[in-house]
């Protein structure tokens, strides 16, 4: 009788253990941790900028009838403002890209007094643009870069070089401060049937800008 009872208890115990194994687990599922997006400078961007330009051509000299005539510029500094568009590509900590911009700039005019009441005033260009390569080093959301390339204005062409600092406040919005040196080739004007060259135009630019970035995150 004892053997029968012991066998029955053992059978009941095995049955209960098997039933418990079939029950769903009451453990809480492991938490799902979302990956934190990694910031990158790669992507297209558009933006606006504003600043000041400093004209280096205070006095342009021309020779007329064996006499040197000095042109008097009436504006050595000017407000500069415009827009830019570009693309960056980040490789590790290095960022390379290309940027184009178009700028309003008014450096006034230069006056040449030929004597005898003959005065010629030559207006400066009221706009210029650049197409430049950019290359720099990123420190997270800060970018230090050098830039340089092609410059143009009306029918004149030239070159530009400079550098700047850009910082991304969000994944899409960044601000920059930039300095450029711009050099444009000779400009010409006519007086008394003679063509005169005013020489190269070179000026410095300091500007701040705001970019909206279509980045890849």
Short mmCIF file of C-alpha atoms in Angstrom, two decimals:
data_model
loop_
_atom_site.label_atom_id
_atom_site.label_comp_id
_atom_site.label_asym_id
_atom_site.label_seq_id
_atom_site.Cartn_x
_atom_site.Cartn_y
_atom_site.Cartn_z
CA UNK A 1 0.00 0.00 0.00
CA UNK A 2 2.87 2.35 0.84
CA UNK A 3 4.47 1.64 -2.50
CA UNK A 4 1.26 2.49 -4.30
CA UNK A 5 0.94 5.79 -2.39
CA UNK A 6 4.56 6.78 -3.04
CA UNK A 7 4.19 6.01 -6.73
CA UNK A 8 1.03 8.12 -6.92
CA UNK A 9 2.72 11.10 -5.19
CA UNK A 10 5.70 10.88 -7.54
CA UNK A 11 3.42 10.75 -10.58
CA UNK A 12 1.48 13.79 -9.39
CA UNK A 13 4.74 15.69 -8.82
CA UNK A 14 6.01 14.96 -12.34
CA UNK A 15 2.69 15.98 -13.84
CA UNK A 16 2.71 19.31 -11.96
CA UNK A 17 6.30 20.06 -13.04
CA UNK A 18 5.47 19.35 -16.67
CA UNK A 19 2.42 21.62 -16.51
CA UNK A 20 4.48 24.44 -14.98
CA UNK A 21 7.05 24.15 -17.75
CA UNK A 22 4.31 24.69 -20.33
CA UNK A 23 3.13 27.96 -18.71
CA UNK A 24 4.32 31.27 -20.33
CA UNK A 25 7.29 33.01 -18.68
CA UNK A 26 6.43 35.89 -16.35
CA UNK A 27 9.80 37.64 -16.89
CA UNK A 28 9.69 41.17 -18.28
CA UNK A 29 11.01 41.36 -21.87
CA UNK A 30 14.46 42.85 -22.36
CA UNK A 31 14.24 46.62 -23.01
CA UNK A 32 14.77 47.77 -26.59
CA UNK A 33 17.39 50.54 -26.69
CA UNK A 34 17.18 52.77 -29.78
CA UNK A 35 20.52 53.54 -31.44
CA UNK A 36 21.62 57.15 -30.99
CA UNK A 37 21.96 58.85 -34.42
CA UNK A 38 25.56 59.69 -35.33
CA UNK A 39 25.99 63.29 -36.52
CA UNK A 40 27.56 63.73 -39.95
CA UNK A 41 28.35 66.73 -42.15
CA UNK A 42 27.52 64.74 -45.29
CA UNK A 43 24.71 66.23 -47.35
CA UNK A 44 23.43 69.19 -49.33
CA UNK A 45 22.72 72.59 -47.79
CA UNK A 46 21.40 76.04 -48.71
CA UNK A 47 21.74 79.26 -46.75
CA UNK A 48 22.07 83.02 -46.54
CA UNK A 49 24.89 85.30 -45.41
CA UNK A 50 25.69 88.92 -44.62
CA UNK A 51 28.83 90.85 -43.76
CA UNK A 52 31.19 93.56 -44.94
CA UNK A 53 33.71 93.91 -47.78
CA UNK A 54 36.87 96.00 -47.71
CA UNK A 55 38.05 97.41 -51.02
CA UNK A 56 41.85 97.55 -51.36
CA UNK A 57 41.80 99.80 -54.44
CA UNK A 58 42.05 103.22 -52.81
CA UNK A 59 43.94 104.77 -55.73
CA UNK A 60 44.05 103.45 -59.31
CA UNK A 61 46.70 105.00 -61.53
CA UNK A 62 46.42 105.49 -65.30
CA UNK A 63 48.69 107.40 -67.71
CA UNK A 64 47.14 109.93 -70.12
CA UNK A 65 49.27 112.17 -72.34
CA UNK A 66 52.38 111.36 -70.33
CA UNK A 67 50.61 112.38 -67.09
CA UNK A 68 49.77 109.96 -64.31
CA UNK A 69 46.17 110.33 -63.20
CA UNK A 70 45.10 108.88 -59.87
CA UNK A 71 41.56 107.61 -59.58
CA UNK A 72 39.79 108.52 -56.37
CA UNK A 73 37.52 105.81 -54.90
CA UNK A 74 34.56 107.10 -52.88
CA UNK A 75 33.78 103.89 -50.99
CA UNK A 76 36.36 101.64 -49.38
CA UNK A 77 33.91 99.40 -47.51
CA UNK A 78 30.54 97.96 -48.36
CA UNK A 79 27.72 95.86 -46.98
CA UNK A 80 27.75 92.39 -48.52
CA UNK A 81 24.85 89.95 -48.50
CA UNK A 82 23.74 86.95 -50.49
CA UNK A 83 22.99 83.26 -50.60
CA UNK A 84 24.95 80.02 -50.93
CA UNK A 85 24.40 76.39 -51.87
CA UNK A 86 26.76 73.49 -51.37
CA UNK A 87 27.50 69.85 -50.60
CA UNK A 88 29.71 68.24 -47.94
CA UNK A 89 31.06 64.71 -47.69
CA UNK A 90 32.58 63.46 -44.44
CA UNK A 91 35.27 60.76 -44.30
CA UNK A 92 36.19 60.06 -40.68
CA UNK A 93 37.08 63.45 -39.22
CA UNK A 94 37.77 65.01 -42.63
CA UNK A 95 35.14 66.94 -44.57
CA UNK A 96 35.40 67.91 -48.24
CA UNK A 97 32.85 69.72 -50.36
CA UNK A 98 31.99 72.39 -52.88
CA UNK A 99 30.08 75.66 -52.45
CA UNK A 100 28.78 78.37 -54.75
CA UNK A 101 27.48 81.79 -53.73
CA UNK A 102 26.15 85.00 -55.24
CA UNK A 103 26.64 88.31 -53.39
CA UNK A 104 25.44 91.89 -53.48
CA UNK A 105 28.30 94.36 -52.96
CA UNK A 106 28.54 98.05 -53.76
CA UNK A 107 31.99 99.63 -53.55
CA UNK A 108 30.78 102.88 -55.05
CA UNK A 109 32.76 104.39 -57.92
CA UNK A 110 36.19 105.70 -58.90
CA UNK A 111 36.64 109.16 -60.43
CA UNK A 112 39.42 110.13 -62.88
CA UNK A 113 40.10 113.83 -63.47
CA UNK A 114 41.72 114.32 -66.90
CA UNK A 115 41.87 118.11 -66.48
CA UNK A 116 40.07 120.80 -68.40
CA UNK A 117 36.81 119.78 -66.83
CA UNK A 118 36.99 116.26 -68.24
CA UNK A 119 36.04 113.89 -65.44
CA UNK A 120 35.20 110.20 -65.87
CA UNK A 121 33.47 108.20 -63.15
CA UNK A 122 33.70 104.41 -63.33
CA UNK A 123 31.17 102.49 -61.27
CA UNK A 124 32.28 99.34 -59.54
CA UNK A 125 30.40 96.06 -59.86
CA UNK A 126 27.44 95.77 -57.51
CA UNK A 127 27.64 91.97 -57.28
CA UNK A 128 30.10 89.10 -57.41
CA UNK A 129 30.04 85.34 -57.03
CA UNK A 130 32.34 82.45 -56.24
CA UNK A 131 32.54 78.70 -56.85
CA UNK A 132 34.88 77.13 -54.28
CA UNK A 133 36.17 73.84 -52.93
CA UNK A 134 36.06 73.38 -49.14
CA UNK A 135 38.19 71.04 -47.03
CA UNK A 136 38.37 70.84 -43.26
CA UNK A 137 38.43 68.87 -40.04
CA UNK A 138 35.31 68.14 -38.00
CA UNK A 139 35.27 68.04 -34.21
CA UNK A 140 31.81 66.61 -33.75
CA UNK A 141 29.41 69.40 -34.65
CA UNK A 142 32.19 71.96 -35.21
CA UNK A 143 33.97 72.26 -38.55
CA UNK A 144 37.15 74.23 -39.28
CA UNK A 145 37.81 74.57 -43.00
CA UNK A 146 39.84 76.23 -45.76
CA UNK A 147 38.26 77.25 -49.05
CA UNK A 148 39.32 78.54 -52.44
CA UNK A 149 38.39 78.63 -56.11
CA UNK A 150 36.89 80.73 -58.91
CA UNK A 151 35.48 84.27 -58.57
CA UNK A 152 33.51 86.32 -61.10
CA UNK A 153 31.68 89.65 -61.53
CA UNK A 154 29.99 90.95 -64.69
CA UNK A 155 32.52 90.23 -67.47
CA UNK A 156 35.46 89.86 -65.07
CA UNK A 157 36.90 86.70 -63.60
CA UNK A 158 39.43 85.93 -60.89
CA UNK A 159 40.09 83.80 -57.84
CA UNK A 160 39.40 83.65 -54.13
CA UNK A 161 40.83 81.98 -51.04
CA UNK A 162 39.85 81.96 -47.38
CA UNK A 163 38.65 79.92 -44.44
CA UNK A 164 36.04 79.70 -41.73
CA UNK A 165 34.39 78.00 -38.78
CA UNK A 166 30.95 76.36 -38.92
CA UNK A 167 28.95 74.89 -36.04
CA UNK A 168 25.80 72.75 -36.27
CA UNK A 169 23.30 73.63 -33.54
CA UNK A 170 20.95 70.86 -34.69
CA UNK A 171 21.10 68.10 -37.29
CA UNK A 172 19.73 70.54 -39.87
CA UNK A 173 20.76 74.05 -38.80
CA UNK A 174 24.33 75.38 -38.76
CA UNK A 175 25.95 78.81 -38.54
CA UNK A 176 29.32 79.95 -39.86
CA UNK A 177 31.73 82.83 -39.86
CA UNK A 178 34.00 83.13 -42.89
CA UNK A 179 36.73 85.30 -44.35
CA UNK A 180 37.62 85.54 -48.04
CA UNK A 181 40.16 87.37 -50.18
CA UNK A 182 38.85 88.04 -53.70
CA UNK A 183 40.96 89.11 -56.70
CA UNK A 184 39.36 90.07 -60.03
CA UNK A 185 41.20 90.78 -63.28
CA UNK A 186 41.65 94.21 -64.89
CA UNK A 187 38.65 96.36 -65.78
CA UNK A 188 38.62 98.77 -68.75
CA UNK A 189 36.95 102.04 -69.70
CA UNK A 190 37.23 104.41 -72.68
CA UNK A 191 37.98 108.14 -72.83
CA UNK A 192 38.86 110.27 -75.84
CA UNK A 193 39.13 107.20 -78.06
CA UNK A 194 41.60 105.51 -75.72
CA UNK A 195 40.98 102.37 -73.65
CA UNK A 196 42.33 102.54 -70.12
CA UNK A 197 42.77 99.69 -67.66
CA UNK A 198 41.86 100.32 -64.03
CA UNK A 199 43.95 97.38 -62.87
CA UNK A 200 42.96 94.45 -60.73
CA UNK A 201 40.24 94.72 -58.13
CA UNK A 202 40.93 92.96 -54.86
CA UNK A 203 38.98 93.07 -51.62
CA UNK A 204 38.46 91.22 -48.39
CA UNK A 205 35.17 89.82 -47.11
CA UNK A 206 34.11 88.98 -43.58
CA UNK A 207 30.64 87.47 -43.32
CA UNK A 208 28.39 85.34 -41.14
CA UNK A 209 26.03 82.77 -42.58
CA UNK A 210 23.19 80.43 -41.69
CA UNK A 211 22.73 77.08 -43.47
CA UNK A 212 19.87 74.62 -43.60
CA UNK A 213 21.38 71.17 -44.09
CA UNK A 214 19.70 68.21 -45.79
CA UNK A 215 22.03 65.77 -44.02
CA UNK A 216 22.18 61.97 -43.82
CA UNK A 217 21.79 60.69 -40.25
#
